[in-house]
Amino acid sequence: KVKLDLGAFAQYCAMVMMRFTELTPHQLEQLENIRGRKVALLLAPAGGGKTFVAIQRMLGVIAIGKSVVFCARNIPLALFVINWLIHASRKSAEIIVKQIFVLVEPFSSGPQSISITNDNGHQLLNISDKGAYVNHEIVFDLFVIDEAHHIIGDEHLRSQLQNFSGVATKFLFLGDTSQSHQLKTNLNKENISSILHLQNNEEVVVAKLTEVVRSTKRVVAGASAFQLVDGSKAATETHCASIGLPLDARIFVNEKDAILVDNYAREVVVALKNVSLQLGHMSLHDRVAIICPDGKFVKEFKVPLKTELARQFSDSNYELVSATRASASLMCEHNSATTKKEATNWLVLDSIEMMDGLERLVVICVDLDNVILSSTKDATRCKLYRAMTRSQLAVAIVNQEVRGGWLEFLGHLRFNQSNNFDDKNVKKQTNLTAADDILSGTVNKIDVEDEDEAVVIKADDDDLSDTSDDSIINTQVEQGIFFPTLVPQFITSSSYIPKFMPLSSYNEEGFSKHDKVLIQKLHMLDDKVNSLV
């Protein structure tokens, strides 16, 4: 009997991709723009290939026997990149780690070396515990600063960069405005020039990637709801030909006296079952990332999730591991979990901060939503965008219902399997400034006596008679993704008080009785406003 092992196939593809060195024409063009430059800034949307381009640049330095420093906020990303370099170089790990140093938080420790240890037959990468780098005889040819949008303002990092800016070292900064907590970041050529004390004749060269190469068309379209204009939202294209799996939204109401983390555990396991079914029950070993808001939530969530996994997957032997543990492993082959019952299947469980820069075949986003008009609206949008774009193939959103949250509209949508997904049509229907408008304060909430009748308008509309656009929200349900063109659910791209969509715009089965009553009230209010206009 012949059996197709999809897990083995996926593992082989993953190994081939880590050794893949061929750039797309677009990436090659941008690499040529920054190659050999003293200081360069490479900007790209999440999944655009910033780190991949940097890998090719670092391989060139390593090939001529020189040393590289890779700088990142979190340890998992640093270890992942070293793993990638080892595979791509096709040299022994022992040789490569002698030429690579890492600079991670706290940056005051300086560049540190990498060692390889053995753990029950598995090779692991470790950042040296011998303290800060002290061998000043080594000259670093290249500094790569990844996820620079998060760390460019760190005083200790600035100090470290200045220590090396006076020598022959070259600098490559990688970043994405949409992944920053702030609407406007200080990741620009002027600030970089100031940090490195560049002379007038030294220029910071800026290059931009606009193709997403990591994710499927559905993932890119869904995540775009949280992408900023400065993050090249309008120019972002999908290089991947795959449409991918529909995005799975699991929004639940946490009943009174219910234990929230237990409900999250149940919903995450259901999402895991769904994706496993869609992938033909292939091995999910180290291919799923469960991304949580912070370390505190991870700690509280781990035991309930482990219990639920054991109850629902008695034969799969799932093990929850951190992003650091997964990135440190030098295992080139699958751990035979598809053939040995005693082998474990890793599920990566960690916070969004620890998953920055990483990727997995499947991503499950857990408890990332918050009220849009709260003080944390910037951070919430940022977390949702960063988490979704870690995915290569499939995304699931698991969240308790948050009234007035970024994801509230998901409770009103139902997936229409009869319509084909068309990313070009989706992009045409997208309001490019949606997330920017919310963050900049263009959108505010009206206080009314009945909370159920609260609506959302633009705060700076002085002339209500200027009605250049009264378009309604396109829910994109027919396109096979769950995100509307504009968030939150009742805001349109209108330049005046928005017209609310008729009930026929949604599948009525997606509405509760309370929701239908609320929308009818909004229609009445909208008609009154329009009659005045």
Short mmCIF file of C-alpha atoms in Angstrom, two decimals:
data_model
loop_
_atom_site.label_atom_id
_atom_site.label_comp_id
_atom_site.label_asym_id
_atom_site.label_seq_id
_atom_site.Cartn_x
_atom_site.Cartn_y
_atom_site.Cartn_z
CA LYS A 1 0.00 0.00 0.00
CA VAL A 2 1.40 3.37 -1.08
CA LYS A 3 0.97 6.27 1.34
CA LEU A 4 1.72 9.91 0.56
CA ASP A 5 3.52 11.58 3.46
CA LEU A 6 2.66 15.27 3.15
CA GLY A 7 4.70 16.03 6.26
CA ALA A 8 7.87 14.63 4.70
CA PHE A 9 7.16 16.60 1.53
CA ALA A 10 6.67 19.84 3.49
CA GLN A 11 9.88 19.19 5.44
CA TYR A 12 11.83 18.64 2.22
CA CYS A 13 10.43 21.86 0.75
CA ALA A 14 11.38 23.78 3.91
CA MET A 15 14.96 22.49 3.73
CA VAL A 16 15.22 23.34 0.02
CA MET A 17 13.89 26.85 0.66
CA MET A 18 16.52 27.49 3.34
CA ARG A 19 19.18 26.62 0.76
CA PHE A 20 17.49 28.65 -1.94
CA THR A 21 19.57 31.66 -2.97
CA GLU A 22 17.87 32.88 -6.14
CA LEU A 23 16.29 36.30 -5.74
CA THR A 24 13.20 37.45 -7.58
CA PRO A 25 13.93 40.08 -10.29
CA HIS A 26 12.48 42.73 -7.98
CA GLN A 27 14.66 41.65 -5.04
CA LEU A 28 17.75 41.42 -7.25
CA GLU A 29 17.20 44.95 -8.49
CA GLN A 30 16.98 46.32 -4.94
CA LEU A 31 19.98 44.30 -3.77
CA GLU A 32 22.07 45.81 -6.54
CA ASN A 33 21.02 49.26 -5.32
CA ILE A 34 22.47 48.63 -1.85
CA ARG A 35 25.35 46.27 -2.62
CA GLY A 36 28.71 47.70 -1.57
CA ARG A 37 27.18 50.81 -0.01
CA LYS A 38 28.50 52.02 3.34
CA VAL A 39 25.01 52.48 4.81
CA ALA A 40 21.71 51.25 3.37
CA LEU A 41 18.09 51.11 4.52
CA LEU A 42 15.88 48.37 3.04
CA LEU A 43 12.16 48.88 3.59
CA ALA A 44 9.51 46.26 2.81
CA PRO A 45 6.11 45.04 4.00
CA ALA A 46 6.02 42.00 6.27
CA GLY A 47 6.95 38.94 4.24
CA GLY A 48 8.58 41.06 1.55
CA GLY A 49 11.93 39.29 1.80
CA LYS A 50 13.99 41.82 3.78
CA THR A 51 15.79 39.14 5.77
CA PHE A 52 16.19 36.93 2.67
CA VAL A 53 17.94 39.75 0.81
CA ALA A 54 20.11 40.37 3.88
CA ILE A 55 20.99 36.64 3.98
CA GLN A 56 22.35 36.88 0.43
CA ARG A 57 24.38 39.94 1.42
CA MET A 58 25.77 38.16 4.50
CA LEU A 59 26.63 35.02 2.50
CA GLY A 60 28.75 37.18 0.21
CA VAL A 61 30.71 38.51 3.19
CA ILE A 62 31.14 35.07 4.76
CA ALA A 63 32.34 33.61 1.44
CA ILE A 64 35.40 35.88 1.47
CA GLY A 65 36.26 34.95 5.05
CA LYS A 66 35.03 38.10 6.79
CA SER A 67 32.78 38.49 9.84
CA VAL A 68 29.18 39.63 10.21
CA VAL A 69 27.10 40.97 13.10
CA PHE A 70 23.38 40.27 12.99
CA CYS A 71 21.36 42.53 15.26
CA ALA A 72 17.76 41.89 16.34
CA ARG A 73 15.56 42.62 19.32
CA ASN A 74 14.74 39.00 20.11
CA ILE A 75 16.95 35.91 20.43
CA PRO A 76 14.70 33.59 18.36
CA LEU A 77 15.13 35.72 15.23
CA ALA A 78 18.91 35.85 15.68
CA LEU A 79 19.13 32.06 16.04
CA PHE A 80 16.77 31.53 13.10
CA VAL A 81 18.94 33.67 10.82
CA ILE A 82 22.10 31.82 11.86
CA ASN A 83 20.33 28.53 11.15
CA TRP A 84 19.35 29.89 7.75
CA LEU A 85 22.91 31.00 6.98
CA ILE A 86 24.26 27.56 7.89
CA HIS A 87 21.82 25.82 5.55
CA ALA A 88 22.24 28.35 2.72
CA SER A 89 26.06 28.30 2.88
CA ARG A 90 26.14 24.47 2.75
CA LYS A 91 29.12 24.58 5.08
CA SER A 92 29.45 22.98 8.48
CA ALA A 93 27.82 24.80 11.37
CA GLU A 94 31.14 24.89 13.25
CA ILE A 95 32.75 26.91 10.43
CA ILE A 96 29.90 29.37 9.94
CA VAL A 97 29.41 30.28 13.62
CA LYS A 98 33.03 31.46 13.80
CA GLN A 99 32.16 34.26 11.38
CA ILE A 100 28.80 35.31 12.82
CA PHE A 101 28.17 37.37 15.93
CA VAL A 102 24.82 38.51 17.28
CA LEU A 103 23.67 41.65 19.03
CA VAL A 104 20.41 41.22 20.93
CA GLU A 105 18.69 42.88 23.88
CA PRO A 106 20.15 44.08 26.16
CA PHE A 107 22.29 45.72 23.49
CA SER A 108 24.74 47.01 26.10
CA SER A 109 26.31 43.52 26.13
CA GLY A 110 27.76 44.12 22.68
CA PRO A 111 28.21 41.57 19.87
CA GLN A 112 28.33 38.01 21.20
CA SER A 113 29.57 34.77 19.73
CA ILE A 114 27.59 31.62 19.00
CA SER A 115 28.31 28.15 20.33
CA ILE A 116 26.88 24.73 19.45
CA THR A 117 25.84 22.30 22.16
CA ASN A 118 24.42 18.79 22.13
CA ASP A 119 21.07 18.01 23.73
CA ASN A 120 20.09 14.32 23.61
CA GLY A 121 21.55 13.90 20.16
CA HIS A 122 20.24 17.21 18.81
CA GLN A 123 22.55 20.12 18.00
CA LEU A 124 21.48 23.45 19.45
CA LEU A 125 22.66 26.99 18.77
CA ASN A 126 23.43 29.05 21.86
CA ILE A 127 24.43 32.64 22.38
CA SER A 128 27.70 32.65 24.30
CA ASP A 129 27.29 33.05 28.06
CA LYS A 130 30.85 34.30 28.45
CA GLY A 131 29.77 37.92 28.47
CA ALA A 132 30.21 40.70 25.97
CA TYR A 133 32.37 40.43 22.89
CA VAL A 134 35.93 41.49 23.78
CA ASN A 135 38.11 40.32 20.89
CA HIS A 136 38.67 43.66 19.19
CA GLU A 137 41.12 42.10 16.75
CA ILE A 138 38.17 40.94 14.63
CA VAL A 139 36.94 43.56 12.15
CA PHE A 140 33.28 43.28 11.28
CA ASP A 141 32.65 43.82 7.59
CA LEU A 142 28.89 44.08 7.87
CA PHE A 143 26.29 45.01 10.50
CA VAL A 144 22.71 43.91 9.70
CA ILE A 145 20.04 45.50 11.90
CA ASP A 146 16.78 43.57 11.43
CA GLU A 147 13.37 44.73 12.67
CA ALA A 148 14.96 48.18 12.94
CA HIS A 149 11.54 49.83 13.25
CA HIS A 150 11.37 48.39 16.79
CA ILE A 151 14.86 49.20 18.03
CA ILE A 152 16.19 52.24 16.17
CA GLY A 153 15.46 54.44 19.20
CA ASP A 154 17.27 52.26 21.75
CA GLU A 155 20.11 54.25 23.34
CA HIS A 156 22.30 51.19 23.97
CA LEU A 157 21.95 50.08 20.34
CA ARG A 158 22.84 53.56 19.12
CA SER A 159 25.95 53.48 21.28
CA GLN A 160 26.99 50.10 19.88
CA LEU A 161 26.51 51.23 16.28
CA GLN A 162 28.53 54.39 16.90
CA ASN A 163 31.41 52.27 18.24
CA PHE A 164 31.78 50.66 14.82
CA SER A 165 30.76 53.49 12.50
CA GLY A 166 34.25 54.93 12.31
CA VAL A 167 35.83 51.81 10.82
CA ALA A 168 35.34 49.98 7.55
CA THR A 169 32.10 48.37 8.71
CA LYS A 170 29.06 48.60 6.43
CA PHE A 171 25.52 48.87 7.80
CA LEU A 172 22.27 47.44 6.46
CA PHE A 173 19.05 48.44 8.24
CA LEU A 174 15.87 46.42 7.61
CA GLY A 175 12.42 47.72 8.52
CA ASP A 176 8.70 48.13 7.89
CA THR A 177 6.62 51.11 9.07
CA SER A 178 3.46 48.97 9.35
CA GLN A 179 5.12 46.77 11.98
CA SER A 180 5.91 49.71 14.24
CA HIS A 181 3.79 50.65 17.25
CA GLN A 182 3.75 54.26 16.05
CA LEU A 183 2.05 55.83 13.04
CA LYS A 184 5.26 57.66 12.18
CA THR A 185 8.63 56.09 13.02
CA ASN A 186 12.12 57.56 13.13
CA LEU A 187 13.43 54.89 10.79
CA ASN A 188 14.64 57.17 8.02
CA LYS A 189 17.89 58.17 6.32
CA GLU A 190 18.23 61.40 8.29
CA ASN A 191 18.04 59.69 11.67
CA ILE A 192 20.37 56.86 10.62
CA SER A 193 22.89 59.40 9.35
CA SER A 194 22.73 61.19 12.70
CA ILE A 195 23.21 57.97 14.70
CA LEU A 196 26.29 56.93 12.72
CA HIS A 197 27.73 60.48 12.57
CA LEU A 198 28.06 60.26 8.80
CA GLN A 199 29.98 62.95 6.98
CA ASN A 200 28.40 65.12 4.31
CA ASN A 201 29.87 62.99 1.53
CA GLU A 202 28.43 59.77 3.00
CA GLU A 203 24.88 58.90 1.94
CA VAL A 204 22.27 56.52 3.33
CA VAL A 205 20.88 54.64 0.33
CA VAL A 206 17.20 53.68 0.63
CA ALA A 207 15.70 50.74 -1.26
CA LYS A 208 12.14 49.41 -1.14
CA LEU A 209 10.64 45.98 -1.72
CA THR A 210 6.92 45.89 -2.51
CA GLU A 211 6.38 42.20 -3.34
CA VAL A 212 5.30 39.82 -0.57
CA VAL A 213 7.05 36.50 -1.17
CA ARG A 214 6.28 34.68 2.10
CA SER A 215 2.48 34.52 2.25
CA THR A 216 -0.45 33.47 0.11
CA LYS A 217 -2.78 35.95 -1.56
CA ARG A 218 -5.47 35.48 1.09
CA VAL A 219 -3.05 36.12 3.96
CA VAL A 220 -1.74 39.29 2.30
CA ALA A 221 -5.26 40.56 1.61
CA GLY A 222 -6.43 39.87 5.16
CA ALA A 223 -3.41 41.46 6.82
CA SER A 224 -3.68 44.56 4.60
CA ALA A 225 -6.60 45.76 6.74
CA PHE A 226 -3.99 46.59 9.40
CA GLN A 227 -1.24 47.83 7.07
CA LEU A 228 -0.28 51.51 7.00
CA VAL A 229 0.10 53.78 3.99
CA ASP A 230 3.75 54.41 4.92
CA GLY A 231 4.21 50.63 4.87
CA SER A 232 3.76 50.66 1.07
CA LYS A 233 0.17 49.43 1.34
CA ALA A 234 -0.81 50.78 -2.07
CA ALA A 235 2.22 49.27 -3.82
CA THR A 236 2.23 45.88 -2.07
CA GLU A 237 1.90 42.95 -4.48
CA THR A 238 1.88 39.20 -3.89
CA HIS A 239 4.68 37.30 -5.63
CA CYS A 240 3.25 33.95 -4.45
CA ALA A 241 0.91 32.35 -7.00
CA SER A 242 -1.01 30.42 -4.33
CA ILE A 243 -4.40 31.70 -3.18
CA GLY A 244 -4.04 29.72 0.04
CA LEU A 245 -6.55 28.55 2.61
CA PRO A 246 -9.45 30.74 3.78
CA LEU A 247 -8.69 32.69 6.93
CA ASP A 248 -10.45 31.11 9.90
CA ALA A 249 -12.16 33.48 12.36
CA ARG A 250 -13.22 32.10 15.74
CA ILE A 251 -14.83 34.93 17.76
CA PHE A 252 -16.57 33.70 20.91
CA VAL A 253 -18.49 35.20 23.81
CA ASN A 254 -16.95 34.40 27.16
CA GLU A 255 -19.95 33.62 29.33
CA LYS A 256 -20.17 34.84 32.90
CA ASP A 257 -18.15 32.76 35.37
CA ALA A 258 -16.40 30.95 32.49
CA ILE A 259 -12.61 30.62 32.69
CA LEU A 260 -11.28 32.61 29.74
CA VAL A 261 -8.05 30.66 29.14
CA ASP A 262 -10.03 27.40 29.09
CA ASN A 263 -12.30 28.78 26.37
CA TYR A 264 -9.26 29.96 24.43
CA ALA A 265 -7.74 26.49 24.71
CA ARG A 266 -10.86 24.85 23.30
CA GLU A 267 -11.12 27.30 20.40
CA VAL A 268 -7.43 27.01 19.52
CA VAL A 269 -7.69 23.23 19.40
CA VAL A 270 -10.75 23.48 17.11
CA ALA A 271 -8.76 25.82 14.82
CA LEU A 272 -5.88 23.34 14.86
CA LYS A 273 -8.23 20.49 13.94
CA ASN A 274 -9.67 22.51 11.06
CA VAL A 275 -6.29 23.30 9.54
CA SER A 276 -5.10 19.73 10.06
CA LEU A 277 -8.13 18.49 8.13
CA GLN A 278 -7.54 20.97 5.30
CA LEU A 279 -3.89 19.91 5.07
CA GLY A 280 -4.76 16.25 4.81
CA HIS A 281 -3.67 15.43 8.37
CA MET A 282 -0.02 16.01 7.50
CA SER A 283 2.47 16.26 10.35
CA LEU A 284 2.35 19.73 11.89
CA HIS A 285 5.69 19.33 13.67
CA ASP A 286 7.25 22.82 14.02
CA ARG A 287 4.88 24.21 11.39
CA VAL A 288 2.34 25.94 13.65
CA ALA A 289 2.86 29.11 15.67
CA ILE A 290 0.33 30.04 18.35
CA ILE A 291 0.92 33.74 18.90
CA CYS A 292 -0.23 35.44 22.12
CA PRO A 293 -0.22 39.10 23.25
CA ASP A 294 2.53 38.81 25.87
CA GLY A 295 4.60 36.51 28.07
CA LYS A 296 2.12 36.68 30.95
CA PHE A 297 -0.67 35.32 28.78
CA VAL A 298 1.61 32.57 27.44
CA LYS A 299 2.40 31.46 30.99
CA GLU A 300 -1.29 31.33 32.00
CA PHE A 301 -2.38 29.71 28.74
CA LYS A 302 0.20 26.93 28.47
CA VAL A 303 -1.29 24.46 30.99
CA PRO A 304 -4.95 24.72 29.80
CA LEU A 305 -3.81 24.38 26.16
CA LYS A 306 -1.59 21.40 26.95
CA THR A 307 -4.50 19.73 28.76
CA GLU A 308 -6.91 20.32 25.87
CA LEU A 309 -4.39 19.08 23.30
CA ALA A 310 -3.89 15.87 25.26
CA ARG A 311 -7.66 15.38 25.45
CA GLN A 312 -8.39 16.07 21.77
CA PHE A 313 -5.20 14.67 20.17
CA SER A 314 -4.37 11.59 22.22
CA ASP A 315 -2.27 10.06 19.41
CA SER A 316 -0.40 13.15 18.19
CA ASN A 317 1.88 13.75 21.20
CA TYR A 318 2.02 17.52 20.81
CA GLU A 319 4.66 19.44 22.75
CA LEU A 320 4.47 23.19 23.31
CA VAL A 321 7.86 24.83 22.79
CA SER A 322 9.06 28.43 22.83
CA ALA A 323 10.22 30.30 19.74
CA THR A 324 13.76 30.29 21.15
CA ARG A 325 13.81 26.50 21.53
CA ALA A 326 12.48 25.97 18.00
CA SER A 327 14.91 28.44 16.40
CA ALA A 328 17.91 27.00 18.25
CA SER A 329 17.49 23.50 16.82
CA LEU A 330 19.95 22.55 14.09
CA MET A 331 17.96 19.47 13.09
CA CYS A 332 18.02 19.22 9.29
CA GLU A 333 15.57 16.36 9.07
CA HIS A 334 12.14 15.74 10.49
CA ASN A 335 12.18 14.07 13.87
CA SER A 336 10.30 11.07 12.40
CA ALA A 337 7.10 12.12 14.16
CA THR A 338 5.20 10.81 11.16
CA THR A 339 6.42 7.26 11.77
CA LYS A 340 7.22 7.00 15.48
CA LYS A 341 4.46 7.35 18.01
CA GLU A 342 6.94 8.25 20.73
CA ALA A 343 8.26 11.24 18.78
CA THR A 344 6.82 14.66 19.66
CA ASN A 345 5.21 17.22 17.39
CA TRP A 346 6.29 20.75 18.26
CA LEU A 347 3.76 23.55 18.40
CA VAL A 348 5.45 26.92 18.91
CA LEU A 349 3.69 28.90 21.66
CA ASP A 350 5.02 32.38 22.34
CA SER A 351 4.32 36.11 22.45
CA ILE A 352 4.25 38.34 19.39
CA GLU A 353 7.48 40.04 20.50
CA MET A 354 9.31 36.71 20.47
CA MET A 355 7.84 35.79 17.06
CA ASP A 356 8.86 39.00 15.29
CA GLY A 357 10.76 38.21 12.10
CA LEU A 358 9.89 34.50 12.21
CA GLU A 359 7.48 32.52 10.07
CA ARG A 360 5.48 29.29 10.12
CA LEU A 361 3.24 27.42 7.70
CA VAL A 362 0.24 28.02 9.98
CA VAL A 363 -0.35 30.84 12.46
CA ILE A 364 -3.05 30.99 15.14
CA CYS A 365 -3.51 34.50 16.59
CA VAL A 366 -4.83 34.41 20.17
CA ASP A 367 -6.33 37.25 22.27
CA LEU A 368 -4.76 40.08 20.27
CA ASP A 369 -7.82 42.32 19.95
CA ASN A 370 -8.62 45.46 21.95
CA VAL A 371 -11.03 48.39 21.76
CA ILE A 372 -10.15 50.57 18.78
CA LEU A 373 -10.60 53.89 20.53
CA SER A 374 -8.51 52.92 23.55
CA SER A 375 -5.02 54.19 24.33
CA THR A 376 -3.60 50.90 23.01
CA LYS A 377 -5.06 51.18 19.50
CA ASP A 378 -1.62 51.63 17.88
CA ALA A 379 -0.20 48.57 19.62
CA THR A 380 -3.27 46.44 18.85
CA ARG A 381 -3.22 47.18 15.12
CA CYS A 382 0.51 46.52 15.07
CA LYS A 383 0.19 43.16 16.86
CA LEU A 384 -2.56 41.94 14.53
CA TYR A 385 -0.56 42.86 11.43
CA ARG A 386 2.68 41.35 12.71
CA ALA A 387 1.02 38.14 13.87
CA MET A 388 -0.93 37.46 10.69
CA THR A 389 2.05 38.10 8.45
CA ARG A 390 4.10 35.39 10.20
CA SER A 391 2.02 32.92 8.19
CA GLN A 392 3.05 31.28 4.94
CA LEU A 393 -0.19 29.42 4.18
CA ALA A 394 -2.99 29.65 6.74
CA VAL A 395 -4.15 32.00 9.52
CA ALA A 396 -6.72 31.50 12.27
CA ILE A 397 -7.96 34.31 14.51
CA VAL A 398 -9.13 33.21 17.97
CA ASN A 399 -10.50 35.95 20.21
CA GLN A 400 -13.20 36.62 22.75
CA GLU A 401 -15.72 39.16 21.53
CA VAL A 402 -14.49 42.72 22.15
CA ARG A 403 -17.20 45.33 21.65
CA GLY A 404 -15.71 48.17 19.65
CA GLY A 405 -12.62 46.11 18.87
CA TRP A 406 -10.70 45.76 15.63
CA LEU A 407 -12.12 42.28 15.10
CA GLU A 408 -15.72 42.82 16.18
CA PHE A 409 -17.01 42.67 12.61
CA LEU A 410 -15.85 39.07 12.26
CA GLY A 411 -18.83 37.96 14.31
CA HIS A 412 -21.09 39.16 11.50
CA LEU A 413 -19.44 37.44 8.53
CA ARG A 414 -19.90 34.04 7.01
CA PHE A 415 -17.56 32.52 4.44
CA ASN A 416 -19.04 32.06 0.96
CA GLN A 417 -17.34 29.07 -0.64
CA SER A 418 -19.10 29.52 -3.98
CA ASN A 419 -17.12 32.59 -5.03
CA ASN A 420 -13.56 32.56 -6.34
CA PHE A 421 -10.95 34.72 -4.64
CA ASP A 422 -9.57 37.56 -6.74
CA ASP A 423 -6.83 39.59 -5.02
CA LYS A 424 -6.91 42.33 -7.68
CA ASN A 425 -10.59 43.03 -7.10
CA VAL A 426 -10.03 42.96 -3.34
CA LYS A 427 -7.29 45.57 -3.64
CA LYS A 428 -9.46 47.84 -5.81
CA GLN A 429 -12.18 47.77 -3.15
CA THR A 430 -9.81 48.51 -0.27
CA ASN A 431 -9.68 51.87 1.49
CA LEU A 432 -5.93 52.48 1.61
CA THR A 433 -6.06 54.93 4.52
CA ALA A 434 -8.37 52.94 6.81
CA ALA A 435 -5.90 52.02 9.56
CA ASP A 436 -4.13 55.39 9.25
CA ASP A 437 -7.41 57.28 9.73
CA ILE A 438 -8.17 55.38 12.93
CA LEU A 439 -4.71 55.87 14.40
CA SER A 440 -4.43 59.54 13.49
CA GLY A 441 -7.68 60.39 15.27
CA THR A 442 -9.65 61.11 12.10
CA VAL A 443 -12.28 58.69 13.37
CA ASN A 444 -14.12 59.33 16.64
CA LYS A 445 -17.14 57.95 18.46
CA ILE A 446 -20.28 59.97 19.24
CA ASP A 447 -21.58 59.72 22.78
CA VAL A 448 -25.33 59.06 22.80
CA GLU A 449 -27.78 58.19 25.50
CA ASP A 450 -28.27 54.65 24.22
CA GLU A 451 -24.94 52.88 23.88
CA ASP A 452 -26.48 50.58 21.27
CA GLU A 453 -27.01 53.60 19.02
CA ALA A 454 -23.40 54.78 19.13
CA VAL A 455 -22.00 55.43 15.66
CA VAL A 456 -18.66 56.35 14.22
CA ILE A 457 -17.95 59.51 12.23
CA LYS A 458 -15.00 61.54 11.05
CA ALA A 459 -14.09 64.11 13.67
CA ASP A 460 -12.83 66.78 11.27
CA ASP A 461 -15.88 67.01 8.99
CA ASP A 462 -16.75 70.70 9.14
CA ASP A 463 -18.64 70.81 5.84
CA LEU A 464 -21.14 67.96 5.74
CA SER A 465 -22.40 69.09 2.33
CA ASP A 466 -19.19 68.00 0.60
CA THR A 467 -20.40 64.50 -0.25
CA SER A 468 -17.86 63.32 -2.80
CA ASP A 469 -18.10 59.65 -1.82
CA ASP A 470 -20.88 57.66 -0.24
CA SER A 471 -19.55 54.19 -0.92
CA ILE A 472 -20.41 51.43 1.51
CA ILE A 473 -18.27 48.75 3.01
CA ASN A 474 -17.49 45.77 0.87
CA THR A 475 -17.26 42.86 3.26
CA GLN A 476 -15.07 40.71 1.00
CA VAL A 477 -17.03 37.67 2.17
CA GLU A 478 -17.67 36.83 -1.47
CA GLN A 479 -13.94 36.99 -2.14
CA GLY A 480 -13.22 34.23 0.34
CA ILE A 481 -11.45 36.18 3.10
CA PHE A 482 -12.92 37.47 6.30
CA PHE A 483 -11.64 41.03 6.37
CA PRO A 484 -13.65 44.00 5.09
CA THR A 485 -12.00 46.77 3.14
CA LEU A 486 -12.21 49.11 6.09
CA VAL A 487 -12.10 48.60 9.84
CA PRO A 488 -14.15 49.00 12.01
CA GLN A 489 -17.28 47.48 10.58
CA PHE A 490 -19.53 50.55 10.32
CA ILE A 491 -17.05 53.06 8.89
CA THR A 492 -16.99 53.75 5.16
CA SER A 493 -14.63 55.72 2.94
CA SER A 494 -17.23 58.48 2.81
CA SER A 495 -16.06 62.05 3.38
CA TYR A 496 -19.09 62.75 5.59
CA ILE A 497 -21.12 60.86 8.17
CA PRO A 498 -21.14 57.35 6.71
CA LYS A 499 -24.05 55.58 5.12
CA PHE A 500 -24.57 52.22 6.72
CA MET A 501 -24.94 49.18 4.52
CA PRO A 502 -28.37 47.56 4.08
CA LEU A 503 -28.90 44.19 5.70
CA SER A 504 -28.67 42.62 2.27
CA SER A 505 -24.94 43.50 2.20
CA TYR A 506 -24.34 40.64 4.63
CA ASN A 507 -25.63 37.13 4.78
CA GLU A 508 -28.46 37.61 7.30
CA GLU A 509 -27.57 34.32 8.96
CA GLY A 510 -24.45 36.07 10.23
CA PHE A 511 -26.47 38.51 12.36
CA SER A 512 -27.91 38.00 15.80
CA LYS A 513 -31.36 39.41 16.59
CA HIS A 514 -29.70 42.16 18.66
CA ASP A 515 -27.45 43.09 15.70
CA LYS A 516 -30.40 43.36 13.30
CA VAL A 517 -32.22 45.70 15.67
CA LEU A 518 -29.07 47.79 16.09
CA ILE A 519 -28.54 48.14 12.34
CA GLN A 520 -32.15 49.12 11.77
CA LYS A 521 -31.63 51.91 14.35
CA LEU A 522 -28.49 52.99 12.51
CA HIS A 523 -30.44 53.11 9.22
CA MET A 524 -32.98 55.41 10.80
CA LEU A 525 -30.27 57.68 12.19
CA ASP A 526 -28.45 57.67 8.86
CA ASP A 527 -31.60 58.65 6.97
CA LYS A 528 -32.13 61.59 9.33
CA VAL A 529 -28.58 62.81 8.82
CA ASN A 530 -28.78 62.47 5.05
CA SER A 531 -32.05 64.39 4.95
CA LEU A 532 -30.31 67.25 6.77
CA VAL A 533 -27.36 67.11 4.38
#
